[in-house]
Coordinates of C-alpha atoms and ligand atoms in Angstrom, one line a residue:
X1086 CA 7.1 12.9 20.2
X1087 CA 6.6 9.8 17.8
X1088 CA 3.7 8.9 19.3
X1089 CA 1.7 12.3 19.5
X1090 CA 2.4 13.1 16.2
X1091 CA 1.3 9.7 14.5
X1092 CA -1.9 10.0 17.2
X1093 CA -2.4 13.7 15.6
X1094 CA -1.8 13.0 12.1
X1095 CA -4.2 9.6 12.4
X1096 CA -6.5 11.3 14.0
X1097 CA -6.5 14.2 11.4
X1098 CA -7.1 12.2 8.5
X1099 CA -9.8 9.9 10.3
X1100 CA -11.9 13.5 10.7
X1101 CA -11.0 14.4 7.4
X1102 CA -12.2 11.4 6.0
X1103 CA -15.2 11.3 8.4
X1104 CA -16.1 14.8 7.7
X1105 CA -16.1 14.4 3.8
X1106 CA -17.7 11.9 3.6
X1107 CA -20.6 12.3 5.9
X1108 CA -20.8 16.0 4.5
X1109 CA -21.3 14.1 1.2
X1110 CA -23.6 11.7 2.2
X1111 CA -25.8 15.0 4.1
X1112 CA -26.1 17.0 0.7
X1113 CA -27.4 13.9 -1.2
X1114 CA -29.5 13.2 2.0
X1115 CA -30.7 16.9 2.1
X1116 CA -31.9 17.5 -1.0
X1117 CA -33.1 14.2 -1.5
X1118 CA -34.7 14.5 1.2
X1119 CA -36.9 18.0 0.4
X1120 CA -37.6 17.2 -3.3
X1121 CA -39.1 14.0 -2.2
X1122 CA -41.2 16.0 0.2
X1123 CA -41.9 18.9 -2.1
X1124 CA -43.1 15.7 -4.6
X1125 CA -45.0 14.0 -2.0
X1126 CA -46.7 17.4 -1.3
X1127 CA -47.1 18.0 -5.2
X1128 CA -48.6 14.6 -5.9
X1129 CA -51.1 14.9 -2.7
X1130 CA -52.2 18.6 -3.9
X1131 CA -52.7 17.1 -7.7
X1132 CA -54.8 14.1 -5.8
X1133 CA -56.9 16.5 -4.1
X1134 CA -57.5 19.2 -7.0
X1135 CA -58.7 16.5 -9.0
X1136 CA -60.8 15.2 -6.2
X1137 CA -62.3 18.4 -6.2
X1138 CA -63.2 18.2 -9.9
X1139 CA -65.0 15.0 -9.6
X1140 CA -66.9 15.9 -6.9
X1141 CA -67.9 18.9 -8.0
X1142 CA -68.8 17.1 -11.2
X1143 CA -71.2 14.9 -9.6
X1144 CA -73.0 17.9 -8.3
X1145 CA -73.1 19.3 -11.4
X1146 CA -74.4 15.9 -13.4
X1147 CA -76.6 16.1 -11.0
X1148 CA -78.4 19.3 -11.5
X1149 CA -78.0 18.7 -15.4
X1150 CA -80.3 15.7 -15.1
X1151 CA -82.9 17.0 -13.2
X1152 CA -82.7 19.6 -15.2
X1153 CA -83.2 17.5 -18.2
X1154 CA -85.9 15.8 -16.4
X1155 CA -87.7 19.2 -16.2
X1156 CA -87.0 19.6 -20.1
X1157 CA -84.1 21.9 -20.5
X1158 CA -82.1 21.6 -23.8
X1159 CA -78.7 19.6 -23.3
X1160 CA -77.2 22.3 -25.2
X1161 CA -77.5 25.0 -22.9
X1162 CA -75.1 23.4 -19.9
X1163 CA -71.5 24.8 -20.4
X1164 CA -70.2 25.5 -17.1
X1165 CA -69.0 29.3 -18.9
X1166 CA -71.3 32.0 -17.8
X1167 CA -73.2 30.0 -15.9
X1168 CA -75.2 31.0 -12.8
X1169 CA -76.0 27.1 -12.1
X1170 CA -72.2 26.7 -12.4
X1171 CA -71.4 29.2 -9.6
X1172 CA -74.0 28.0 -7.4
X1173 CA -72.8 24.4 -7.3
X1174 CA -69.1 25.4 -7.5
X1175 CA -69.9 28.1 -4.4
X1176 CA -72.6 25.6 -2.5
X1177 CA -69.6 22.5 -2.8
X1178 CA -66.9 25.2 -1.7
X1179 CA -68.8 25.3 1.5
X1180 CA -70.3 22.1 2.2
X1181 CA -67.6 19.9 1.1
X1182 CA -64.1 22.0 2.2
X1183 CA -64.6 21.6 5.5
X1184 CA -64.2 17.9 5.3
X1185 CA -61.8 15.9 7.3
X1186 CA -59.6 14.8 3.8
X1187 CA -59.8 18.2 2.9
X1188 CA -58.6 19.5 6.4
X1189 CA -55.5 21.7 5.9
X1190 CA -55.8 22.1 2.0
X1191 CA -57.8 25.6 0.8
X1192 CA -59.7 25.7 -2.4
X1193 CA -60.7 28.5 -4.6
X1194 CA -62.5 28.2 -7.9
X1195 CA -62.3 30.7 -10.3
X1196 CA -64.4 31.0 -13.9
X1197 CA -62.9 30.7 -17.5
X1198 CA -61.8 34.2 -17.1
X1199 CA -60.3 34.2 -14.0
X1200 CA -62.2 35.6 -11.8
X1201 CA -63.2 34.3 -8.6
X1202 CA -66.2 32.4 -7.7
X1203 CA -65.9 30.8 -4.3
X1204 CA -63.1 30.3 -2.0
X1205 CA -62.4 28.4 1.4
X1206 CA -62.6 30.4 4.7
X1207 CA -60.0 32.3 5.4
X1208 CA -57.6 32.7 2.2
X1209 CA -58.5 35.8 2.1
X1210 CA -56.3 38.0 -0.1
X1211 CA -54.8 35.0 -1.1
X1212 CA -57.1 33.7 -3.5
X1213 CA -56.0 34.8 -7.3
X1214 CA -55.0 33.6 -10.4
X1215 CA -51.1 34.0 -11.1
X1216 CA -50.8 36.3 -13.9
X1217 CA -50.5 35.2 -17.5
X1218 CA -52.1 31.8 -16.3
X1219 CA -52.7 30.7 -19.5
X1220 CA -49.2 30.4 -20.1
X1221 CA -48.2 28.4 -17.1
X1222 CA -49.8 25.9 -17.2
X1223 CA -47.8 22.3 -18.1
X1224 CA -49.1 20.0 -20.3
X1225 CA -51.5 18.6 -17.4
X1226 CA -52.8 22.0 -16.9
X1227 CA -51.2 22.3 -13.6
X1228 CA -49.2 24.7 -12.3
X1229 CA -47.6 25.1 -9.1
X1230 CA -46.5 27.8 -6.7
X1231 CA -45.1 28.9 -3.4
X1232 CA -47.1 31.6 -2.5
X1233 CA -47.0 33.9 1.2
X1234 CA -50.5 34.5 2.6
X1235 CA -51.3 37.1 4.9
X1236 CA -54.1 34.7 7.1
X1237 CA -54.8 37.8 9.5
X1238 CA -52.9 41.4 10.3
X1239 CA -50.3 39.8 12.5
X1240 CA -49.7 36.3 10.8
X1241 CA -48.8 35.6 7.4
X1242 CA -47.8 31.9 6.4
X1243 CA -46.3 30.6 3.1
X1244 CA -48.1 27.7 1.0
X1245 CA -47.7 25.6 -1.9
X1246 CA -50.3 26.1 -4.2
X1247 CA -51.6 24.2 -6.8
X1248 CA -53.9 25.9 -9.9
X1249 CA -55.5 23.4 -12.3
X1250 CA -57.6 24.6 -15.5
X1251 CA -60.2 22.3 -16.0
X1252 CA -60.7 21.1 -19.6
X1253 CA -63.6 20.1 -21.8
X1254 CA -64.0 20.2 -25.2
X1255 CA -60.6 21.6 -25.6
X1256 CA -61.6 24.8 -23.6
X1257 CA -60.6 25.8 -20.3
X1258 CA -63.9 26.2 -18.8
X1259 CA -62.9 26.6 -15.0
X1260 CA -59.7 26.6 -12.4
X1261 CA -59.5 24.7 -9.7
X1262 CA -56.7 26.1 -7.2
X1263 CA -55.5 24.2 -4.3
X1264 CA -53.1 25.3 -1.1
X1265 CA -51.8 23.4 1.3
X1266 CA -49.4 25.3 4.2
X1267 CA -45.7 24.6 3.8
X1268 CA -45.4 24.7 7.5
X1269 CA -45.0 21.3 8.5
X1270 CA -42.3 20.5 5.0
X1271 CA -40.5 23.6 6.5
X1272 CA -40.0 22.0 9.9
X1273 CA -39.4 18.6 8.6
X1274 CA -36.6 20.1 6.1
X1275 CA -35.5 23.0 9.8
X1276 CA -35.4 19.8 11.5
X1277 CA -33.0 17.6 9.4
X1278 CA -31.1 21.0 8.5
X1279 CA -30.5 21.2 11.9
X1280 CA -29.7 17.5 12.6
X1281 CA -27.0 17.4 9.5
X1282 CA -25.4 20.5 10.2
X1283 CA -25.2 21.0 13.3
X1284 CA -25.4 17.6 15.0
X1285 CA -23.4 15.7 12.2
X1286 CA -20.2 17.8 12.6
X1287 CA -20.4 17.1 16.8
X1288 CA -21.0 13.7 16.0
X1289 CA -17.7 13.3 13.6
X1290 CA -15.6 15.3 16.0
X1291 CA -16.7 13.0 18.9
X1292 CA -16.6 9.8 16.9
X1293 CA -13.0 11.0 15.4
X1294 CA -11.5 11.9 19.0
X1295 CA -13.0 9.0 21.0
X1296 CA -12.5 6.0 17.5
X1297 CA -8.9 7.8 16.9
X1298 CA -7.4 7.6 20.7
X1299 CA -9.4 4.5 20.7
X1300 CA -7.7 3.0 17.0
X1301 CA -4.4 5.0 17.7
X1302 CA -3.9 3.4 21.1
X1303 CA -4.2 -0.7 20.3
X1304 CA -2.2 0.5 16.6
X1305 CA 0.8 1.8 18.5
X1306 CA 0.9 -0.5 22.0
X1307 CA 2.3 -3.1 20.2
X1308 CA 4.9 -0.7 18.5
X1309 CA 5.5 0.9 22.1
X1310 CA 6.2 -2.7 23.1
X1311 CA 8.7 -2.8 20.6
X1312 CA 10.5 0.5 21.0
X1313 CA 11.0 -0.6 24.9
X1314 CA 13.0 -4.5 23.2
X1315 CA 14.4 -2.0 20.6
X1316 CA 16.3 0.3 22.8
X1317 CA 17.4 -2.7 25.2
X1318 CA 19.3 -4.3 22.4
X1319 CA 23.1 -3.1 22.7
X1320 CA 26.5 -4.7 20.9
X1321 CA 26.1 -7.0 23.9
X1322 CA 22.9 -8.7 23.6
X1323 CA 22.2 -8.7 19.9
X1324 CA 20.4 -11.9 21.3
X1325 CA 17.3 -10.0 21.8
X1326 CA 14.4 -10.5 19.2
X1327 CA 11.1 -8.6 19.5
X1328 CA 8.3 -10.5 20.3
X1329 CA 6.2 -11.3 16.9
X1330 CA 2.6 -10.2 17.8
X1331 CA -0.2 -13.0 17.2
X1332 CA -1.6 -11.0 14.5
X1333 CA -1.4 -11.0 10.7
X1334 CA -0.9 -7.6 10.0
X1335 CA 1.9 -4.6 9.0
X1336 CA 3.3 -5.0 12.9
X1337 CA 3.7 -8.7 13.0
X1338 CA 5.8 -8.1 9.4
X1339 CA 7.4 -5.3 11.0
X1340 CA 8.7 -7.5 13.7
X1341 CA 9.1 -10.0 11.4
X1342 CA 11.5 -7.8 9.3
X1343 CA 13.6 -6.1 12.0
X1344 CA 13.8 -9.2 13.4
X1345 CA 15.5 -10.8 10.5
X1346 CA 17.6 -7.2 10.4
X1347 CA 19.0 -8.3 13.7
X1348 CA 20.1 -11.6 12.4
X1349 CA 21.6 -10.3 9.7
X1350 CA 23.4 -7.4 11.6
X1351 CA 24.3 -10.2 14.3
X1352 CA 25.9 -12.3 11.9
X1353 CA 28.1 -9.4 10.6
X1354 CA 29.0 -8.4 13.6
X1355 CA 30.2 -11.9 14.9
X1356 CA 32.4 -12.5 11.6
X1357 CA 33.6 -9.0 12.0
X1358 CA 34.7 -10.0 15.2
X1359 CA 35.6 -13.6 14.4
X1360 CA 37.9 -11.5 10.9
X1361 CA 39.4 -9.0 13.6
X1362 CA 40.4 -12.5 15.7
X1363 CA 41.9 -14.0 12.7
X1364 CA 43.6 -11.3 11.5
X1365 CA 45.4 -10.3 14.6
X1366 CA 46.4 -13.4 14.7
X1367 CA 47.3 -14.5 11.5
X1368 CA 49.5 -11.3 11.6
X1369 CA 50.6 -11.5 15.0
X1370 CA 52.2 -15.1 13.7
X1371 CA 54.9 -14.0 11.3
X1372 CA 55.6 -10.4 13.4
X1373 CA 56.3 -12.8 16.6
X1374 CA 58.4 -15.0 14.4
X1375 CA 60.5 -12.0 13.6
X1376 CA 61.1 -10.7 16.8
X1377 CA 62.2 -14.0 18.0
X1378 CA 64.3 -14.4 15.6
X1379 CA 65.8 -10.5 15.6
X1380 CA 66.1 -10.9 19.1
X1381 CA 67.9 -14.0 19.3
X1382 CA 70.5 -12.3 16.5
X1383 CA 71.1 -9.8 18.6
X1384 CA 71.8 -11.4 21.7
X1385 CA 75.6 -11.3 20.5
X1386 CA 77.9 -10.9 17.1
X1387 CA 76.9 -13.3 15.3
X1388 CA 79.1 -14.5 11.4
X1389 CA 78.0 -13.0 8.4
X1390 CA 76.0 -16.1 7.3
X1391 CA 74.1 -16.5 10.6
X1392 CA 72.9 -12.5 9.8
X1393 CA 72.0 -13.6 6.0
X1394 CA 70.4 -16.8 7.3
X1395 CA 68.0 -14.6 10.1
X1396 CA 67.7 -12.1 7.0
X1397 CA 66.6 -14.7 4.6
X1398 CA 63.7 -15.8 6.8
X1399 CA 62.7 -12.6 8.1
X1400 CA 62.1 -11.8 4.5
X1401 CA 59.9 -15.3 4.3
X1402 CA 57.8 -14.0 7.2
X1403 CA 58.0 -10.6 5.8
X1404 CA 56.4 -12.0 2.3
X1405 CA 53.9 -13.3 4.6
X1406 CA 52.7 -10.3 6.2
X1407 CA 52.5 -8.7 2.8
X1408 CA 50.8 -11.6 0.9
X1409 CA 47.7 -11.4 3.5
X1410 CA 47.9 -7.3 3.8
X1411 CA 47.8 -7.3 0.0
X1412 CA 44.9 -9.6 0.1
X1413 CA 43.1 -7.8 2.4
X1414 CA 43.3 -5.0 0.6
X1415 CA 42.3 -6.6 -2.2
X1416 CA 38.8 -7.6 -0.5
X1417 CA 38.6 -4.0 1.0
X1418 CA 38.3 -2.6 -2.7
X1419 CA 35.6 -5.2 -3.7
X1420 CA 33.7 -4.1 -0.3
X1421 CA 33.9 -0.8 -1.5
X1422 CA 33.3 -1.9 -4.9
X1423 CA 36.8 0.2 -5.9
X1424 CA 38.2 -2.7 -7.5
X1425 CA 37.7 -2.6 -11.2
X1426 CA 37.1 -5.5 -13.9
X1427 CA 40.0 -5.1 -17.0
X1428 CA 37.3 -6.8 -19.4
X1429 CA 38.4 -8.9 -22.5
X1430 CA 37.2 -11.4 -24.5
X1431 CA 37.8 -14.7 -22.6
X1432 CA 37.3 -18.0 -23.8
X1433 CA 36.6 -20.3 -20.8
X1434 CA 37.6 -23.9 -21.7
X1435 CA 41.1 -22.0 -22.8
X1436 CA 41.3 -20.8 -19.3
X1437 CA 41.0 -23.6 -17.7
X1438 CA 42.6 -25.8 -19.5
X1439 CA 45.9 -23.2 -19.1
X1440 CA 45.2 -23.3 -15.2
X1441 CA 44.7 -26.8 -14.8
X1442 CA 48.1 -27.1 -16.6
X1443 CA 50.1 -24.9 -14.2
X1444 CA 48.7 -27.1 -10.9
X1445 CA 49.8 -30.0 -12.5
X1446 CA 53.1 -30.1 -10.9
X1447 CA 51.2 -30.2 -7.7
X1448 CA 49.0 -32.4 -8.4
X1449 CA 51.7 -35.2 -9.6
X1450 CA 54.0 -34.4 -6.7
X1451 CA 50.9 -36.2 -4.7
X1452 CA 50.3 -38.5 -7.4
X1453 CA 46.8 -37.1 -8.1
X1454 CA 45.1 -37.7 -11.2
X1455 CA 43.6 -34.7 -13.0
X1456 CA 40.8 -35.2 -15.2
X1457 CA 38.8 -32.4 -17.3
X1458 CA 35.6 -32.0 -19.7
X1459 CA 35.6 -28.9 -20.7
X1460 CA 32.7 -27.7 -23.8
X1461 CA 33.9 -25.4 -26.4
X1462 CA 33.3 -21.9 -27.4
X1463 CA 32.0 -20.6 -24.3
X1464 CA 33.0 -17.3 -25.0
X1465 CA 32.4 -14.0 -23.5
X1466 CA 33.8 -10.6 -22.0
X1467 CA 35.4 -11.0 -18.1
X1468 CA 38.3 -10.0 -16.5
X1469 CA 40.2 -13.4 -17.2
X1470 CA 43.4 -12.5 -14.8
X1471 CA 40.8 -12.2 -11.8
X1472 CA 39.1 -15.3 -13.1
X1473 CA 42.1 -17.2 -13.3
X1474 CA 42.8 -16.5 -9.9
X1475 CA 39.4 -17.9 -8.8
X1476 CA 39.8 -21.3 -10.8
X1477 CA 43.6 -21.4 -9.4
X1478 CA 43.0 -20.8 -6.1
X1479 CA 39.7 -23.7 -6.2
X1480 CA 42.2 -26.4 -8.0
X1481 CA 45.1 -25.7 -5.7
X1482 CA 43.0 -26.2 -2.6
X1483 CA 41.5 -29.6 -4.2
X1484 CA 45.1 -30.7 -4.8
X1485 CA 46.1 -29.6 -1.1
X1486 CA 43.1 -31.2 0.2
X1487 CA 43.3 -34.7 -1.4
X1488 CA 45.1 -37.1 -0.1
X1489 CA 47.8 -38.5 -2.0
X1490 CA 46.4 -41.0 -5.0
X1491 CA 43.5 -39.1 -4.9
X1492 CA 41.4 -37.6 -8.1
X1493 CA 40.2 -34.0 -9.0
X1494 CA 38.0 -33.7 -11.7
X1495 CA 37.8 -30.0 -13.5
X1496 CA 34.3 -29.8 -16.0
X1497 CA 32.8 -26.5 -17.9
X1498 CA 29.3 -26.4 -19.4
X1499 CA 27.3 -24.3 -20.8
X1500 CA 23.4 -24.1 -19.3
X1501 CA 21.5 -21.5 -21.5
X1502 CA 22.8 -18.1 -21.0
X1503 CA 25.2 -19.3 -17.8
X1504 CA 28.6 -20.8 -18.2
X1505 CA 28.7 -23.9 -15.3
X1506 CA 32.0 -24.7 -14.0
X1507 CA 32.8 -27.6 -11.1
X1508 CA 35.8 -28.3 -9.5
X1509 CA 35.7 -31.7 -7.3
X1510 CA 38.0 -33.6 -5.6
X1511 CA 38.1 -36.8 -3.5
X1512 CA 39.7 -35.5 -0.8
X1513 CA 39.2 -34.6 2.8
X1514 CA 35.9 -32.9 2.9
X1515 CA 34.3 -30.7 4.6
X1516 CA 32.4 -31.2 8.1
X1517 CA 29.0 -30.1 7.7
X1518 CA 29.6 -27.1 11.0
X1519 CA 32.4 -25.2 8.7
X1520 CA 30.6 -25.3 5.5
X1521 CA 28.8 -22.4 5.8
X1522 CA 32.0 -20.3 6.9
X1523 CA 34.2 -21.2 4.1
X1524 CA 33.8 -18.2 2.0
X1525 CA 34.4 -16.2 5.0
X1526 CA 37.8 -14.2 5.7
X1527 CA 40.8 -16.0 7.0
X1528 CA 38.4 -18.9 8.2
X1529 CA 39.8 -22.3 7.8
X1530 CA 38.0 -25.5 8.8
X1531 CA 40.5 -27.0 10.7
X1532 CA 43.6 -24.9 11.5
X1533 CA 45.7 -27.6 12.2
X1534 CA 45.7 -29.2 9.5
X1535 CA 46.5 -26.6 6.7
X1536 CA 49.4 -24.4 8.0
X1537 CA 50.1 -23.1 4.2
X1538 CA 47.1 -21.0 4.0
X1539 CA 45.2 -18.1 5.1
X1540 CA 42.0 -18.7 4.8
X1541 CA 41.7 -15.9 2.0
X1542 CA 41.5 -17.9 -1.0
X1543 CA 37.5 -18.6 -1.3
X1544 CA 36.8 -15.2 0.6
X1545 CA 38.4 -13.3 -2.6
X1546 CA 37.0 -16.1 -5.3
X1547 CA 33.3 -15.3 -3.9
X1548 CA 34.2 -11.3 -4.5
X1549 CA 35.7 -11.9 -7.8
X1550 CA 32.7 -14.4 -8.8
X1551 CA 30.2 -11.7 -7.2
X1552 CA 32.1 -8.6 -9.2
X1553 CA 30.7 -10.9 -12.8
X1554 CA 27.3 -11.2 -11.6
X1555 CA 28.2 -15.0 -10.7
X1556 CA 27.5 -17.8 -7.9
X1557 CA 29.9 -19.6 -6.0
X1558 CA 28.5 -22.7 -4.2
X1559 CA 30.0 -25.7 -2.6
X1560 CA 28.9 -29.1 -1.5
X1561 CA 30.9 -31.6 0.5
X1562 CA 31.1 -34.9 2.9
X1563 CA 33.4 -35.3 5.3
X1564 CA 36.5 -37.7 3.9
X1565 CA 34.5 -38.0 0.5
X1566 CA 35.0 -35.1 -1.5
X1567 CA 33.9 -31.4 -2.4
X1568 CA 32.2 -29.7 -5.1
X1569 CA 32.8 -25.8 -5.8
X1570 CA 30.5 -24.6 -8.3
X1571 CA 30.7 -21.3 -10.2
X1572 CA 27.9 -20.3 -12.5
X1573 CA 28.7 -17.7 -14.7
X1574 CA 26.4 -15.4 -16.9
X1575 CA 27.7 -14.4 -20.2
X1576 CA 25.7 -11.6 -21.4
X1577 CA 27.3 -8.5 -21.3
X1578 CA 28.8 -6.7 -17.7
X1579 CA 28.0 -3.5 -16.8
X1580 CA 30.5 -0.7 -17.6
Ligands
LIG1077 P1 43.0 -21.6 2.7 O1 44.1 -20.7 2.3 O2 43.0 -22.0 4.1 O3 42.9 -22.8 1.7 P2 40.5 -20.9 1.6 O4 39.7 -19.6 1.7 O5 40.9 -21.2 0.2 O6 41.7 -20.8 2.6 O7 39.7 -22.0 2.1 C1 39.0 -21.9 3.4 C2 38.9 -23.3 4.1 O8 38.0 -24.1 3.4 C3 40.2 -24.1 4.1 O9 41.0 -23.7 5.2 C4 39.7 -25.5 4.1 O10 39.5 -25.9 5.4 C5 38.4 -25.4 3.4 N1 38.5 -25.9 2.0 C6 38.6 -25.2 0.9 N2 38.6 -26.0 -0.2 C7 38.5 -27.3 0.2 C8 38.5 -28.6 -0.4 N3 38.6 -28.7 -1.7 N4 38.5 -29.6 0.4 C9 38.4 -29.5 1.7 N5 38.4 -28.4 2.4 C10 38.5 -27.2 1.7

């Protein structure tokens, strides 16, 4: 279904465009095409009228001489009213017509007034002076015509016909008229009508069908190839990746991108399943510890104290439970971004100064030295009980981390409109494989090791951090020291 209706919509448009624009390119084509002819025609009948002229000039110069010779006046040659006139213009109509340069084109001549003198064979009726002549003329005397002929009773043929008057002294003293058949410009202009019209539209219909399977087919195999990868990939094998094509194009990004989907929805879905692990367990912990114990009460009657003593630590294991339902919870209304920020002005050096003083117990029950540089005035609006819980949570895991002796250094600066704060410790570290699984939910590094925690602490810092627009980084060697770093920006939160 996907495929046909990308096939027919591609091939749609790639007729649409086709036909537009070849219909486009056929009108400028078309009547480029006949006014260049009608020119070329125009230009050839101009050439030949004044041919005509001349020549019939040089018969007339001609006569005048001789004439001269014989000792006629000069005076009394004006071609008006002239028999001599007539006689040359009629003797060159018949001699010089039929001439091969002349073939195809008809003259007439007419006098001053119009009226005929001598025309080619066969014009017949249609040798005449268009009516109000004198008018219609351009400023090269010319005018020009298309004018049906009746040739004999049966045929009648349609030509373009050119009238001149010919000048001198500022007089018309003659017309020269001109017609050449528009036969062959009609069959030239038929012949291309015929080949834009009707053969252009074929031609775009066949190109469209046989370029647009053609394009349509090597655009979609590749995405074919994927669909077939795509539909294999299951919560079981979210291994899979689609081949990247060799190309550069939209399908090798498309690939590209829904491959990079996949890791990202892999990696979800294996801490999702590594949280749903954790948290069984880390639940299933206490609620074992309390059965045990229930059931080991209830074995027989035990003294009052012995029931206080089972009650007492059920409630410990009880507290538990709550303490990592409760965060939980917590992290469930940042993931559904439910839990809201109680904004105040906060001044940051105050804050930690006030948090670095309740962990101090801690720290000197291991004989750890804590040292802080903290700038002042780095002021701004955040929820500071949420905050506080960040920077406790990062110094209390430093303290538990460190061995005994150790150092943990607390600093807060201020880098342009971001408040910079680092917590580092020379403790344990972190090994390089469980670094980038710290922030994660109820992950610990090494579960041995720290029995006290849940592995919630850094999972609800990053949320909190997040929920002010911050960064939470980290940077560690194994039985060195770590680094948590939390930058800050303190321009204004959103409501
Ligand atoms: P926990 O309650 O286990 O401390 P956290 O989310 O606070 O949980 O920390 C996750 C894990 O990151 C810890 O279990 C520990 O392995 C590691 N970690 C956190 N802070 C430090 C630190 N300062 N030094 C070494 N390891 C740390």
């Amino acid at each position: 279904m996907f495929r046909k209706s990308v096939r027919i919509k591609f091939i749609l448009w790639y007729t649409l465009l086709l036909a537009v624009t070849f219909l486009l390119f056929s009108f400028i084509l078309y009547f480029d095409f006949e006014k260049s002819q009608r020119d070329n025609m125009d230009d050839l009948l101009f050439s030949q009228a004044e041919g005509v002229v001349s020549s019939i000039n040089t018969y007339w110069e001609t006569e005048k001489m001789e004439a001269i010779k014989g000792g006629v006046s000069e005076s009394v040659f004006t071609k008006i009213n002239n028999e001599n006139f007539v006689k040359i213009a009629r003797r060159w109509v018949s001699e010089k017509s039929r001439e091969p340069e002349l073939l195809n084109i008809m003259v007439s001549i007419y006098d001053y007034s119009g009226a005929i003198i001598a025309s080619s064979a066969g014009l017949g009726q249609g040798s005449y002076l268009p009516d109000g002549i004198a008018n219609k003329l351009d400023e090269d005397n010319v005018f020009y015509e298309n004018r049906r002929i009746r040739l004999s009773r049966s045929s009648e043929m349609s030509f373009r016909v050119l009238t001149l008057g010919v000048v001198e002294n500022g007089k018309i003293v003659y017309f020269v008229q001109v017609a050449s058949p528009l036969t062959l410009f009609y069959a030239s202009i038929r012949r291309l009508r015929f080949i834009l019209f009707l053969l252009l539209p074929l031609t775009v219909f066949i190109a469209s069908i046989a370029a647009g399977e053609f394009l349509v087919s090597i655009t979609l195999k590749p995405l074919n190839r994927m669909m077939k990868t795509v539909r294999q990939i299951t919560g079981e094998n979210m291994h899979l990746r689609l081949q990247i094509p060799e190309t550069k194009d939209e399908i090798k990004k498309l690939a590209e991108t829904f491959n990079e989907m996949l890791d990202k929805i892999n990696s979800a879905f294996i801490s999702q399943k590594r949280f749903m692990h954790d948290a069984s367990h880390e639940l299933r912990t206490p609620l074992t510890i309390l059965k045990g114990e229930l059931e080991v009460a209830l074995k027989k009657a035990r003294s009052q104290d012995e029931y206080l003593s089972v009650l007492r630590s059920n409630l410990e294991e009880i507290n538990r439970i709550v303490r990592i339902v409760e965060n939980l919870l917590l992290l469930a209304r940042f993931d559904s971004q439910e839990a809201v920020l109680k904004k105040n002005p906060l001044d940051l050096g105050l804050l930690l100064e006030e948090t670095v003083k309740d962990t101090r117990v801690l720290a000197e029950k291991k004989n750890i030295s804590v040292e802080s540089s903290l700038e002042g005035n780095v002021e701004f609006e955040a929820d500071g009980e949420k905050l506080r819980r960040v920077f406790l949570n990062l110094l209390d895991n430093a303290i538990k981390y460190t061995l005994e002796g150790g150092r943990v250094s607390v600093g807060l600066a201020k880098r342009g409109s971001y408040a910079e704060i680092e917590i580092a410790d020379t403790g344990i570290g972190i090994d390089n494989k469980d670094l980038p699984f710290i922030f994660e939910r109820l992950y610990r590094a090494d579960k041995s090791r720290s029995s006290q925690g849940f592995g919630l602490g850094l999972s609800i810092a990053k949320s909190i951090v997040q929920a002010h627009r911050g960064t939470i980084s980290v940077q560690s060697k194994l039985h060195q020291g770590t680094t948590f770093k939390v930058c800050l920006p303190l321009t204004a939160l959103p409501d």
